[in-house]
Amino acid sequence: MRITVIGTGYLGATHAACMAELGHEVLGLDILPEKVAALSAGNVPMYEPGLEELLRGHLAGMEGSTGRLRFTTSWEEVGAFGEVHFVCTNTPQRRGEFACDMSYVESAFDLLAPHLDRPVLVVGKSTVPVGSADRLALRLAERAPAGEAAEVAWNPEFLREGYAVEDTLHPDRLVIGVRSDHAEEVLRELYAPLLEQGTPLVVTDFPTAELVKTAANSFLATKISFINAMAEVCEASGADVVQLSGALAYDARIGGRYLNAGLGFGGGCLPKDIRAFMARAGELGADQALTFLREVDSINMRRRSRMVELAREQCGGGFLGRRVAVLGAAFKPDSDDVRDSPALNVAGQIQLQGAQVTVYDPKAMDNARKLFPSLSYADSALEAAEGAHVVLHLTEWQEFRTMDPEALGRVVGERRILDGRNVLDPVVWRGAGWTYRALGRPS
Ligand code: UGA
């Protein structure tokens, strides 16, 4: 099929390359010419394992590629090309509010509409407040020359950063919100290779499809905050949250995934999605149903403050004149994304309280520098740790998990480590003469 992908950020760039992999002819559009230029040259502007190889394997003009994938800034070209248009623009949190900013999604629909002069399907993938698809469908039909033959469907995306390609080509499920058999047929044909591999397909109305996405992220955030609330109780009672979550995980009804206690969740999705969900529930008069999400958010934020407190304790009660090494800047490993990064949040707070903070991350250094130019940055974990009074392990990259406590011990000022992700082995670190502390674990 001939499909277009509007908005080539994380979601869109991955979706475009994966749709080419499924055999479709794909045209990606972005309003930023520099993004289009980078993608057209075979460069993915963020770190996502496997994505660049996939892009290059399909990019038109690239030697040895299938040539099924191109990028443009022209709405006219997109309108003329596509039988199915995917809208993948982002919906960030509005400044000073919980609600999400729908302006990029709305403007994508509005700019596309005048170019739709024959029957087409416009499929929303962005994470939107429930009720948006209904409204956007009406708006599209009013503005497109094809009228109601420019149909809308909603197809939320569940990919995780770091696993974006894998999650798109082998999703747990496909959810499509449709209003006609025709729309369902088109999407079944488009996703035929995924359906043939046994991917479950859930066909719903618009609001249910929109809600599946926000409910899924809310559940994940709640699960993480649940175990972090248990970590607070462990700290108060002398229990060990790692053993606790390990024991809970044996109960198949609970399961061990998203039950890792530590510094909590960040990134461009979970925090803003739970807030937008609360805001939308308020508009719908259902705010009571989601007041617990406020607590989920607070528990998550308290972990960051607790890490700052632990670090202060290790620095002898104050940060002035102290050197603190921070390992990790990305909001999670295998990503260079620093949006609402718990690691950088902690680093920033400690720096503001008078410490000299030096950060190292395997992939997120450029993004971290842009967001927090006042922090110091090092080229390696060892360099960051030089002379440090305390080392904070805040994003669990593989290279930190396998760090040699002896080698690190030779460069630090004092052998003190705080494990914000509960993945280092306390026995090994303590055995090498380190004071090891972690969130939710006995000292
Ligand atoms: C999340 C969801 O997992 C995806 O399904 C969804 O599609 C995506 O948001 C989105 O809405 O676009 P992502 O933001 O990439 O994906 O990150 P996750 O892997 O879910 O991790 C989120 C945060 O939770 C990270 O900061 C991670 O360190 C933290 N986390 C995760 C924990 O603190 N504990 C855990 O046990 C698991």
CSV table of C-alpha atoms and ligand atoms in Angstrom, one decimal:
chain,number,residue,atom,x,y,z
A,1,MET,CA,0.0,0.0,0.0
A,2,ARG,CA,1.1,3.6,-0.4
A,3,ILE,CA,1.2,5.2,3.0
A,4,THR,CA,2.4,8.4,4.5
A,5,VAL,CA,3.7,9.1,8.0
A,6,ILE,CA,3.2,12.6,9.3
A,7,GLY,CA,5.7,13.7,12.0
A,8,THR,CA,9.0,11.8,11.9
A,9,GLY,CA,10.0,12.0,15.6
A,10,TYR,CA,10.5,8.8,17.7
A,11,LEU,CA,7.2,7.3,16.8
A,12,GLY,CA,6.9,8.5,13.2
A,13,ALA,CA,10.5,7.6,12.1
A,14,THR,CA,10.2,4.2,13.6
A,15,HIS,CA,6.7,3.6,12.1
A,16,ALA,CA,7.8,4.8,8.6
A,17,ALA,CA,10.8,2.4,8.5
A,18,CYS,CA,8.8,-0.5,9.9
A,19,MET,CA,6.0,0.0,7.4
A,20,ALA,CA,8.6,-0.1,4.6
A,21,GLU,CA,9.9,-3.3,6.2
A,22,LEU,CA,6.3,-4.8,6.0
A,23,GLY,CA,6.5,-4.1,2.2
A,24,HIS,CA,4.6,-0.8,1.9
A,25,GLU,CA,5.7,2.2,-0.2
A,26,VAL,CA,6.2,4.9,2.5
A,27,LEU,CA,6.5,8.7,2.3
A,28,GLY,CA,7.4,10.4,5.6
A,29,LEU,CA,6.7,14.1,6.2
A,30,ASP,CA,8.1,16.5,8.8
A,31,ILE,CA,7.7,20.3,9.0
A,32,LEU,CA,11.4,20.6,10.0
A,33,PRO,CA,13.5,20.5,6.9
A,34,GLU,CA,16.6,19.6,8.9
A,35,LYS,CA,14.9,16.4,10.1
A,36,VAL,CA,13.8,15.5,6.6
A,37,ALA,CA,17.4,16.1,5.4
A,38,ALA,CA,18.9,13.9,8.1
A,39,LEU,CA,16.5,11.1,7.5
A,40,SER,CA,16.9,11.3,3.7
A,41,ALA,CA,20.6,11.0,4.2
A,42,GLY,CA,20.1,7.8,6.3
A,43,ASN,CA,20.7,9.4,9.7
A,44,VAL,CA,18.3,8.9,12.6
A,45,PRO,CA,18.4,12.0,14.8
A,46,MET,CA,18.1,10.0,18.0
A,47,TYR,CA,19.7,6.9,19.5
A,48,GLU,CA,17.4,3.9,18.9
A,49,PRO,CA,19.0,0.5,18.5
A,50,GLY,CA,18.4,-1.1,15.0
A,51,LEU,CA,16.5,1.9,13.6
A,52,GLU,CA,19.2,3.4,11.4
A,53,GLU,CA,20.0,0.0,9.8
A,54,LEU,CA,16.3,-0.5,9.0
A,55,LEU,CA,16.0,3.1,7.6
A,56,ARG,CA,19.0,2.6,5.4
A,57,GLY,CA,17.7,-0.8,4.2
A,58,HIS,CA,14.7,0.9,2.7
A,59,LEU,CA,15.7,4.4,1.9
A,60,ALA,CA,15.3,5.5,-1.7
A,61,GLY,CA,18.7,6.4,-3.3
A,62,MET,CA,20.7,4.3,-0.7
A,63,GLU,CA,22.8,1.6,-2.3
A,64,GLY,CA,21.3,-1.9,-1.8
A,65,SER,CA,18.1,-0.6,-0.3
A,66,THR,CA,14.5,-1.6,-1.4
A,67,GLY,CA,13.9,2.1,-2.2
A,68,ARG,CA,10.4,2.0,-0.6
A,69,LEU,CA,11.0,4.9,1.8
A,70,ARG,CA,11.3,8.6,1.2
A,71,PHE,CA,10.9,11.8,3.2
A,72,THR,CA,9.5,15.2,2.2
A,73,THR,CA,8.3,18.5,3.6
A,74,SER,CA,5.5,18.9,1.0
A,75,TRP,CA,1.9,18.4,2.1
A,76,GLU,CA,0.9,18.4,-1.6
A,77,GLU,CA,3.1,15.5,-2.3
A,78,VAL,CA,1.8,13.6,0.8
A,79,GLY,CA,-1.8,14.2,-0.3
A,80,ALA,CA,-1.1,13.0,-3.8
A,81,PHE,CA,0.8,9.9,-2.7
A,82,GLY,CA,-1.1,8.3,0.2
A,83,GLU,CA,-3.9,5.9,0.4
A,84,VAL,CA,-3.5,5.8,4.2
A,85,HIS,CA,-2.0,8.7,6.2
A,86,PHE,CA,-0.6,8.1,9.7
A,87,VAL,CA,-0.5,11.0,12.0
A,88,CYS,CA,2.4,10.5,14.5
A,89,THR,CA,3.0,14.1,15.8
A,90,ASN,CA,3.7,14.5,19.5
A,91,THR,CA,1.4,15.7,22.3
A,92,PRO,CA,3.6,17.2,25.0
A,93,GLN,CA,2.4,18.5,28.3
A,94,ARG,CA,1.1,22.1,28.1
A,95,ARG,CA,3.3,24.7,29.9
A,96,GLY,CA,2.0,25.3,33.4
A,97,GLU,CA,-0.9,22.8,33.1
A,98,PHE,CA,-1.5,19.0,33.3
A,99,ALA,CA,-3.4,18.8,30.0
A,100,CYS,CA,-1.6,17.9,26.8
A,101,ASP,CA,-0.9,20.2,23.9
A,102,MET,CA,-3.0,19.1,20.9
A,103,SER,CA,-1.7,21.8,18.6
A,104,TYR,CA,0.7,19.6,16.6
A,105,VAL,CA,-1.9,16.9,16.0
A,106,GLU,CA,-4.6,19.5,15.1
A,107,SER,CA,-2.3,21.3,12.7
A,108,ALA,CA,-1.3,18.0,11.0
A,109,PHE,CA,-5.0,17.3,10.3
A,110,ASP,CA,-5.6,20.8,9.2
A,111,LEU,CA,-2.6,21.0,6.8
A,112,LEU,CA,-3.4,17.6,5.3
A,113,ALA,CA,-7.1,18.2,4.8
A,114,PRO,CA,-7.0,20.5,1.8
A,115,HIS,CA,-5.0,17.8,-0.1
A,116,LEU,CA,-7.5,15.0,0.4
A,117,ASP,CA,-9.6,15.0,-2.8
A,118,ARG,CA,-10.3,11.3,-3.0
A,119,PRO,CA,-11.3,8.5,-0.5
A,120,VAL,CA,-8.5,8.0,2.0
A,121,LEU,CA,-8.0,6.8,5.6
A,122,VAL,CA,-6.3,9.1,8.1
A,123,VAL,CA,-5.0,7.1,11.0
A,124,GLY,CA,-4.1,8.8,14.3
A,125,LYS,CA,-1.3,7.2,16.3
A,126,SER,CA,-0.5,10.1,18.7
A,127,THR,CA,-1.4,9.7,22.3
A,128,VAL,CA,-4.5,12.0,22.7
A,129,PRO,CA,-7.2,12.7,25.3
A,130,VAL,CA,-10.2,10.5,24.9
A,131,GLY,CA,-12.7,12.2,22.6
A,132,SER,CA,-10.1,13.7,20.3
A,133,ALA,CA,-10.7,11.3,17.4
A,134,ASP,CA,-14.4,12.1,17.2
A,135,ARG,CA,-13.6,15.8,17.1
A,136,LEU,CA,-10.8,15.4,14.6
A,137,ALA,CA,-12.9,13.2,12.2
A,138,LEU,CA,-15.6,16.0,12.1
A,139,ARG,CA,-13.0,18.7,11.5
A,140,LEU,CA,-11.3,16.6,8.7
A,141,ALA,CA,-14.6,15.9,6.9
A,142,GLU,CA,-15.4,19.7,7.0
A,143,ARG,CA,-12.0,20.7,5.6
A,144,ALA,CA,-11.2,18.0,3.0
A,145,PRO,CA,-12.5,18.3,-0.5
A,146,ALA,CA,-13.3,14.5,-0.3
A,147,GLY,CA,-15.6,15.3,2.7
A,148,GLU,CA,-16.6,12.2,4.7
A,149,ALA,CA,-14.7,10.0,2.2
A,150,ALA,CA,-11.6,11.3,4.1
A,151,GLU,CA,-12.2,8.8,7.0
A,152,VAL,CA,-10.5,8.7,10.4
A,153,ALA,CA,-9.3,5.7,12.4
A,154,TRP,CA,-7.4,5.5,15.7
A,155,ASN,CA,-4.5,3.2,16.2
A,156,PRO,CA,-2.5,3.8,19.4
A,157,GLU,CA,1.1,3.0,19.6
A,158,PHE,CA,2.7,1.1,22.5
A,159,LEU,CA,6.4,1.1,21.5
A,160,ARG,CA,9.1,1.6,24.2
A,161,GLU,CA,12.1,3.7,23.5
A,162,GLY,CA,15.1,1.4,23.1
A,163,TYR,CA,12.9,-1.4,21.8
A,164,ALA,CA,11.0,0.7,19.2
A,165,VAL,CA,11.7,-1.4,16.2
A,166,GLU,CA,11.1,-4.7,18.0
A,167,ASP,CA,7.9,-3.4,19.5
A,168,THR,CA,6.6,-2.2,16.1
A,169,LEU,CA,7.4,-5.3,14.2
A,170,HIS,CA,6.4,-7.7,17.0
A,171,PRO,CA,3.7,-5.9,19.0
A,172,ASP,CA,1.9,-7.5,21.9
A,173,ARG,CA,-1.4,-6.4,20.3
A,174,LEU,CA,-2.8,-4.1,17.6
A,175,VAL,CA,-5.7,-1.8,18.7
A,176,ILE,CA,-7.7,-0.1,16.1
A,177,GLY,CA,-10.6,2.3,16.7
A,178,VAL,CA,-12.8,2.4,13.5
A,179,ARG,CA,-16.2,3.6,12.4
A,180,SER,CA,-16.7,1.4,9.3
A,181,ASP,CA,-16.0,-2.1,8.0
A,182,HIS,CA,-14.0,-0.4,5.2
A,183,ALA,CA,-11.6,1.2,7.7
A,184,GLU,CA,-11.1,-2.2,9.5
A,185,GLU,CA,-10.5,-3.9,6.1
A,186,VAL,CA,-7.9,-1.4,5.1
A,187,LEU,CA,-6.0,-1.7,8.4
A,188,ARG,CA,-6.2,-5.5,8.3
A,189,GLU,CA,-4.6,-5.5,4.9
A,190,LEU,CA,-2.0,-3.0,6.0
A,191,TYR,CA,-1.0,-5.0,9.0
A,192,ALA,CA,-1.5,-8.4,7.3
A,193,PRO,CA,2.2,-9.5,8.0
A,194,LEU,CA,1.7,-8.8,11.7
A,195,LEU,CA,-1.7,-10.5,11.9
A,196,GLU,CA,-0.2,-13.6,10.1
A,197,GLN,CA,2.5,-13.8,12.8
A,198,GLY,CA,-0.3,-14.2,15.3
A,199,THR,CA,-0.5,-10.6,16.7
A,200,PRO,CA,-3.9,-10.2,18.5
A,201,LEU,CA,-6.1,-7.5,16.9
A,202,VAL,CA,-8.6,-5.6,19.0
A,203,VAL,CA,-11.2,-3.7,17.0
A,204,THR,CA,-13.0,-0.9,19.0
A,205,ASP,CA,-14.8,2.4,18.7
A,206,PHE,CA,-12.8,5.6,18.9
A,207,PRO,CA,-12.9,6.4,22.6
A,208,THR,CA,-12.0,2.9,23.7
A,209,ALA,CA,-9.0,2.9,21.3
A,210,GLU,CA,-7.8,6.2,22.8
A,211,LEU,CA,-8.3,5.0,26.3
A,212,VAL,CA,-6.4,1.7,25.9
A,213,LYS,CA,-3.2,3.8,25.4
A,214,THR,CA,-3.7,6.1,28.4
A,215,ALA,CA,-4.9,3.3,30.6
A,216,ALA,CA,-1.8,1.1,29.7
A,217,ASN,CA,0.6,3.9,30.6
A,218,SER,CA,-1.3,4.7,33.8
A,219,PHE,CA,-1.2,1.1,34.8
A,220,LEU,CA,2.6,0.9,34.2
A,221,ALA,CA,3.2,4.1,36.1
A,222,THR,CA,1.0,2.8,39.0
A,223,LYS,CA,2.9,-0.5,39.1
A,224,ILE,CA,6.2,1.4,39.4
A,225,SER,CA,4.9,3.8,42.0
A,226,PHE,CA,3.4,0.9,44.0
A,227,ILE,CA,6.8,-0.8,44.4
A,228,ASN,CA,8.4,2.6,45.1
A,229,ALA,CA,5.8,3.1,47.8
A,230,MET,CA,6.8,-0.3,49.2
A,231,ALA,CA,10.4,0.9,49.1
A,232,GLU,CA,9.5,3.9,51.4
A,233,VAL,CA,7.9,1.4,53.8
A,234,CYS,CA,11.0,-0.8,53.6
A,235,GLU,CA,13.2,2.2,54.4
A,236,ALA,CA,11.1,2.9,57.5
A,237,SER,CA,11.0,-0.7,58.7
A,238,GLY,CA,14.4,-2.0,57.7
A,239,ALA,CA,13.1,-4.4,55.0
A,240,ASP,CA,14.6,-5.0,51.6
A,241,VAL,CA,12.4,-3.9,48.6
A,242,VAL,CA,14.5,-6.0,46.1
A,243,GLN,CA,13.7,-9.2,48.0
A,244,LEU,CA,10.1,-8.1,48.4
A,245,SER,CA,9.6,-7.4,44.7
A,246,GLY,CA,11.4,-10.6,43.8
A,247,ALA,CA,9.0,-12.6,46.1
A,248,LEU,CA,5.9,-10.7,44.7
A,249,ALA,CA,7.0,-11.5,41.2
A,250,TYR,CA,6.5,-15.3,41.7
A,251,ASP,CA,2.8,-14.6,41.9
A,252,ALA,CA,1.8,-14.8,38.2
A,253,ARG,CA,-1.1,-12.5,38.9
A,254,ILE,CA,1.4,-9.8,39.9
A,255,GLY,CA,4.4,-10.6,37.7
A,256,GLY,CA,7.8,-9.0,38.0
A,257,ARG,CA,7.9,-6.6,35.0
A,258,TYR,CA,7.7,-2.9,35.9
A,259,LEU,CA,8.2,-3.9,39.5
A,260,ASN,CA,11.8,-2.6,39.8
A,261,ALA,CA,12.0,-0.2,42.7
A,262,GLY,CA,14.4,2.8,42.3
A,263,LEU,CA,14.5,6.3,41.2
A,264,GLY,CA,11.1,5.9,39.4
A,265,PHE,CA,9.8,6.8,36.0
A,266,GLY,CA,10.6,9.7,33.7
A,267,GLY,CA,10.7,10.3,29.9
A,268,GLY,CA,8.4,11.9,27.4
A,269,CYS,CA,5.5,9.6,28.0
A,270,LEU,CA,4.5,8.2,31.4
A,271,PRO,CA,4.7,11.4,33.4
A,272,LYS,CA,2.9,13.6,30.9
A,273,ASP,CA,0.3,10.9,30.0
A,274,ILE,CA,-0.9,10.4,33.6
A,275,ARG,CA,-1.2,14.1,34.0
A,276,ALA,CA,-3.1,14.6,30.8
A,277,PHE,CA,-5.3,11.7,31.8
A,278,MET,CA,-6.2,13.4,35.1
A,279,ALA,CA,-6.9,16.6,33.3
A,280,ARG,CA,-9.2,15.0,30.8
A,281,ALA,CA,-11.0,13.0,33.5
A,282,GLY,CA,-11.7,16.3,35.2
A,283,GLU,CA,-13.2,17.8,32.0
A,284,LEU,CA,-15.4,14.7,31.7
A,285,GLY,CA,-16.6,15.0,35.4
A,286,ALA,CA,-14.8,11.7,36.2
A,287,ASP,CA,-11.9,13.3,38.2
A,288,GLN,CA,-12.5,11.1,41.3
A,289,ALA,CA,-11.8,8.0,39.3
A,290,LEU,CA,-8.2,9.1,38.7
A,291,THR,CA,-7.2,11.0,41.9
A,292,PHE,CA,-5.0,8.0,42.7
A,293,LEU,CA,-2.8,9.0,39.8
A,294,ARG,CA,-1.9,12.2,41.6
A,295,GLU,CA,-0.5,9.9,44.4
A,296,VAL,CA,1.3,7.9,41.7
A,297,ASP,CA,2.9,11.1,40.5
A,298,SER,CA,3.9,12.2,44.0
A,299,ILE,CA,5.4,8.9,45.0
A,300,ASN,CA,7.5,9.0,41.9
A,301,MET,CA,8.7,12.6,42.6
A,302,ARG,CA,9.5,11.7,46.2
A,303,ARG,CA,12.0,9.1,45.1
A,304,ARG,CA,14.1,11.9,43.5
A,305,SER,CA,14.1,13.9,46.7
A,306,ARG,CA,15.0,10.8,48.7
A,307,MET,CA,18.0,10.2,46.4
A,308,VAL,CA,19.1,13.8,47.0
A,309,GLU,CA,18.8,13.3,50.8
A,310,LEU,CA,20.8,10.1,50.7
A,311,ALA,CA,23.5,11.8,48.7
A,312,ARG,CA,23.6,14.7,51.2
A,313,GLU,CA,23.9,12.2,54.1
A,314,GLN,CA,26.9,10.6,52.3
A,315,CYS,CA,28.4,14.0,51.8
A,316,GLY,CA,28.4,14.5,55.6
A,317,GLY,CA,25.2,16.6,55.8
A,318,GLY,CA,25.8,19.3,53.2
A,319,PHE,CA,26.9,19.6,49.5
A,320,LEU,CA,29.0,22.7,49.7
A,321,GLY,CA,32.5,22.0,48.3
A,322,ARG,CA,31.7,18.3,47.7
A,323,ARG,CA,32.3,16.5,44.4
A,324,VAL,CA,29.4,14.2,43.2
A,325,ALA,CA,29.7,11.9,40.3
A,326,VAL,CA,26.4,11.0,38.4
A,327,LEU,CA,26.4,8.0,36.2
A,328,GLY,CA,23.5,8.2,33.8
A,329,ALA,CA,21.6,11.1,32.2
A,330,ALA,CA,19.1,9.4,30.0
A,331,PHE,CA,15.7,8.7,31.5
A,332,LYS,CA,16.4,5.0,31.0
A,333,PRO,CA,19.2,2.8,29.5
A,334,ASP,CA,19.4,2.3,25.7
A,335,SER,CA,18.0,5.7,25.0
A,336,ASP,CA,19.5,9.2,24.6
A,337,ASP,CA,16.3,10.8,25.7
A,338,VAL,CA,16.6,13.2,28.7
A,339,ARG,CA,13.0,14.4,28.8
A,340,ASP,CA,12.0,14.5,32.5
A,341,SER,CA,15.0,12.3,33.3
A,342,PRO,CA,15.1,11.4,37.0
A,343,ALA,CA,18.9,11.2,36.8
A,344,LEU,CA,19.3,14.8,35.5
A,345,ASN,CA,16.7,16.0,37.9
A,346,VAL,CA,18.7,14.7,40.8
A,347,ALA,CA,22.0,15.9,39.3
A,348,GLY,CA,20.5,19.4,38.9
A,349,GLN,CA,19.1,19.6,42.5
A,350,ILE,CA,22.4,18.5,44.0
A,351,GLN,CA,24.3,21.1,41.8
A,352,LEU,CA,21.9,23.8,42.9
A,353,GLN,CA,22.6,22.9,46.5
A,354,GLY,CA,26.3,23.7,46.1
A,355,ALA,CA,28.0,20.5,45.0
A,356,GLN,CA,30.3,20.1,42.0
A,357,VAL,CA,28.4,17.6,39.9
A,358,THR,CA,30.0,15.7,37.0
A,359,VAL,CA,27.8,13.6,34.8
A,360,TYR,CA,28.6,10.8,32.4
A,361,ASP,CA,26.2,8.9,30.1
A,362,PRO,CA,27.1,6.6,27.2
A,363,LYS,CA,24.6,8.2,24.7
A,364,ALA,CA,22.8,11.1,26.2
A,365,MET,CA,25.6,13.6,26.7
A,366,ASP,CA,24.7,16.0,23.9
A,367,ASN,CA,21.0,16.1,24.9
A,368,ALA,CA,22.0,16.5,28.6
A,369,ARG,CA,24.3,19.4,27.9
A,370,LYS,CA,21.6,21.2,26.0
A,371,LEU,CA,19.1,20.8,28.9
A,372,PHE,CA,21.5,21.3,31.8
A,373,PRO,CA,24.5,23.3,30.5
A,374,SER,CA,25.6,24.3,34.0
A,375,LEU,CA,26.5,20.7,35.0
A,376,SER,CA,30.0,19.3,34.3
A,377,TYR,CA,30.3,16.5,31.9
A,378,ALA,CA,33.0,13.8,31.6
A,379,ASP,CA,33.9,11.4,28.8
A,380,SER,CA,33.8,8.2,30.9
A,381,ALA,CA,32.5,6.9,34.2
A,382,LEU,CA,36.1,6.8,35.6
A,383,GLU,CA,36.6,10.5,34.6
A,384,ALA,CA,33.3,11.5,36.2
A,385,ALA,CA,34.2,9.7,39.4
A,386,GLU,CA,37.6,11.3,39.8
A,387,GLY,CA,37.9,12.6,43.4
A,388,ALA,CA,34.2,12.1,44.0
A,389,HIS,CA,32.9,12.1,47.6
A,390,VAL,CA,30.0,10.0,46.4
A,391,VAL,CA,29.1,8.2,43.2
A,392,LEU,CA,25.4,8.1,42.2
A,393,HIS,CA,24.3,5.4,39.8
A,394,LEU,CA,21.1,6.7,38.3
A,395,THR,CA,20.5,5.1,34.9
A,396,GLU,CA,21.2,1.4,34.6
A,397,TRP,CA,23.2,1.2,31.4
A,398,GLN,CA,24.9,-2.2,30.9
A,399,GLU,CA,28.3,-0.6,31.2
A,400,PHE,CA,27.5,0.6,34.7
A,401,ARG,CA,26.0,-2.7,35.8
A,402,THR,CA,29.3,-4.4,35.0
A,403,MET,CA,31.6,-1.7,36.4
A,404,ASP,CA,34.6,-3.0,38.3
A,405,PRO,CA,34.4,-1.6,41.9
A,406,GLU,CA,38.2,-1.9,42.3
A,407,ALA,CA,39.0,0.2,39.2
A,408,LEU,CA,36.4,2.8,40.2
A,409,GLY,CA,37.6,2.7,43.8
A,410,ARG,CA,41.1,3.8,42.7
A,411,VAL,CA,39.9,7.2,41.2
A,412,VAL,CA,37.2,8.3,43.7
A,413,GLY,CA,37.9,10.5,46.7
A,414,GLU,CA,35.8,8.2,48.9
A,415,ARG,CA,34.3,4.7,48.2
A,416,ARG,CA,30.7,5.6,48.5
A,417,ILE,CA,28.1,4.5,46.0
A,418,LEU,CA,24.3,5.1,45.9
A,419,ASP,CA,22.5,2.7,43.6
A,420,GLY,CA,19.4,4.5,42.3
A,421,ARG,CA,18.3,1.5,40.2
A,422,ASN,CA,18.9,-1.4,42.5
A,423,VAL,CA,20.9,-3.4,40.0
A,424,LEU,CA,24.5,-3.4,41.5
A,425,ASP,CA,25.4,-6.3,43.8
A,426,PRO,CA,25.8,-4.9,47.3
A,427,VAL,CA,27.9,-7.9,48.4
A,428,VAL,CA,30.4,-7.3,45.6
A,429,TRP,CA,30.6,-3.5,46.3
A,430,ARG,CA,30.8,-3.8,50.0
A,431,GLY,CA,33.4,-6.5,49.6
A,432,ALA,CA,35.5,-4.0,47.7
A,433,GLY,CA,35.4,-1.6,50.5
A,434,TRP,CA,32.5,0.6,49.4
A,435,THR,CA,29.7,2.1,51.4
A,436,TYR,CA,26.8,0.9,49.3
A,437,ARG,CA,23.3,2.4,49.8
A,438,ALA,CA,20.2,2.1,47.7
A,439,LEU,CA,16.6,3.1,47.7
A,440,GLY,CA,14.4,0.8,49.8
A,441,ARG,CA,17.2,-1.4,51.0
A,442,PRO,CA,18.8,-1.7,54.5
A,443,SER,CA,22.1,0.1,55.0
B,1,UGA,C1,6.4,3.9,27.8
B,1,UGA,C2,5.6,2.6,27.7
B,1,UGA,O1,6.3,1.5,28.3
B,1,UGA,C3,5.3,2.2,26.2
B,1,UGA,O2,4.5,1.1,26.2
B,1,UGA,C4,4.6,3.4,25.6
B,1,UGA,O3,4.3,3.2,24.2
B,1,UGA,C5,5.5,4.7,25.7
B,1,UGA,O4,5.7,5.0,27.1
B,1,UGA,C6,4.7,5.8,25.0
B,1,UGA,O5,3.7,6.2,25.5
B,1,UGA,O6,5.2,6.2,23.9
B,1,UGA,P1,9.0,4.5,27.5
B,1,UGA,O7,8.6,5.9,27.9
B,1,UGA,O8,9.9,4.3,26.3
B,1,UGA,O9,7.6,3.6,27.2
B,1,UGA,O10,9.7,3.9,28.7
B,1,UGA,P2,9.5,2.6,29.7
B,1,UGA,O11,10.4,1.5,29.3
B,1,UGA,O12,8.1,2.3,29.9
B,1,UGA,O13,10.2,3.2,31.1
B,1,UGA,C7,9.6,4.4,31.6
B,1,UGA,C8,10.3,4.8,32.9
B,1,UGA,O14,10.0,3.9,34.0
B,1,UGA,C9,11.8,4.8,32.8
B,1,UGA,O15,12.3,6.0,33.4
B,1,UGA,C10,12.2,3.6,33.6
B,1,UGA,O16,13.5,3.8,34.2
B,1,UGA,C11,11.1,3.5,34.6
B,1,UGA,N1,10.9,2.2,35.2
B,1,UGA,C12,10.5,1.1,34.4
B,1,UGA,C13,11.1,1.9,36.6
B,1,UGA,O17,11.5,2.8,37.3
B,1,UGA,N2,10.9,0.7,37.1
B,1,UGA,C14,10.5,-0.3,36.3
B,1,UGA,O18,10.3,-1.5,36.8
B,1,UGA,C15,10.3,-0.1,34.9
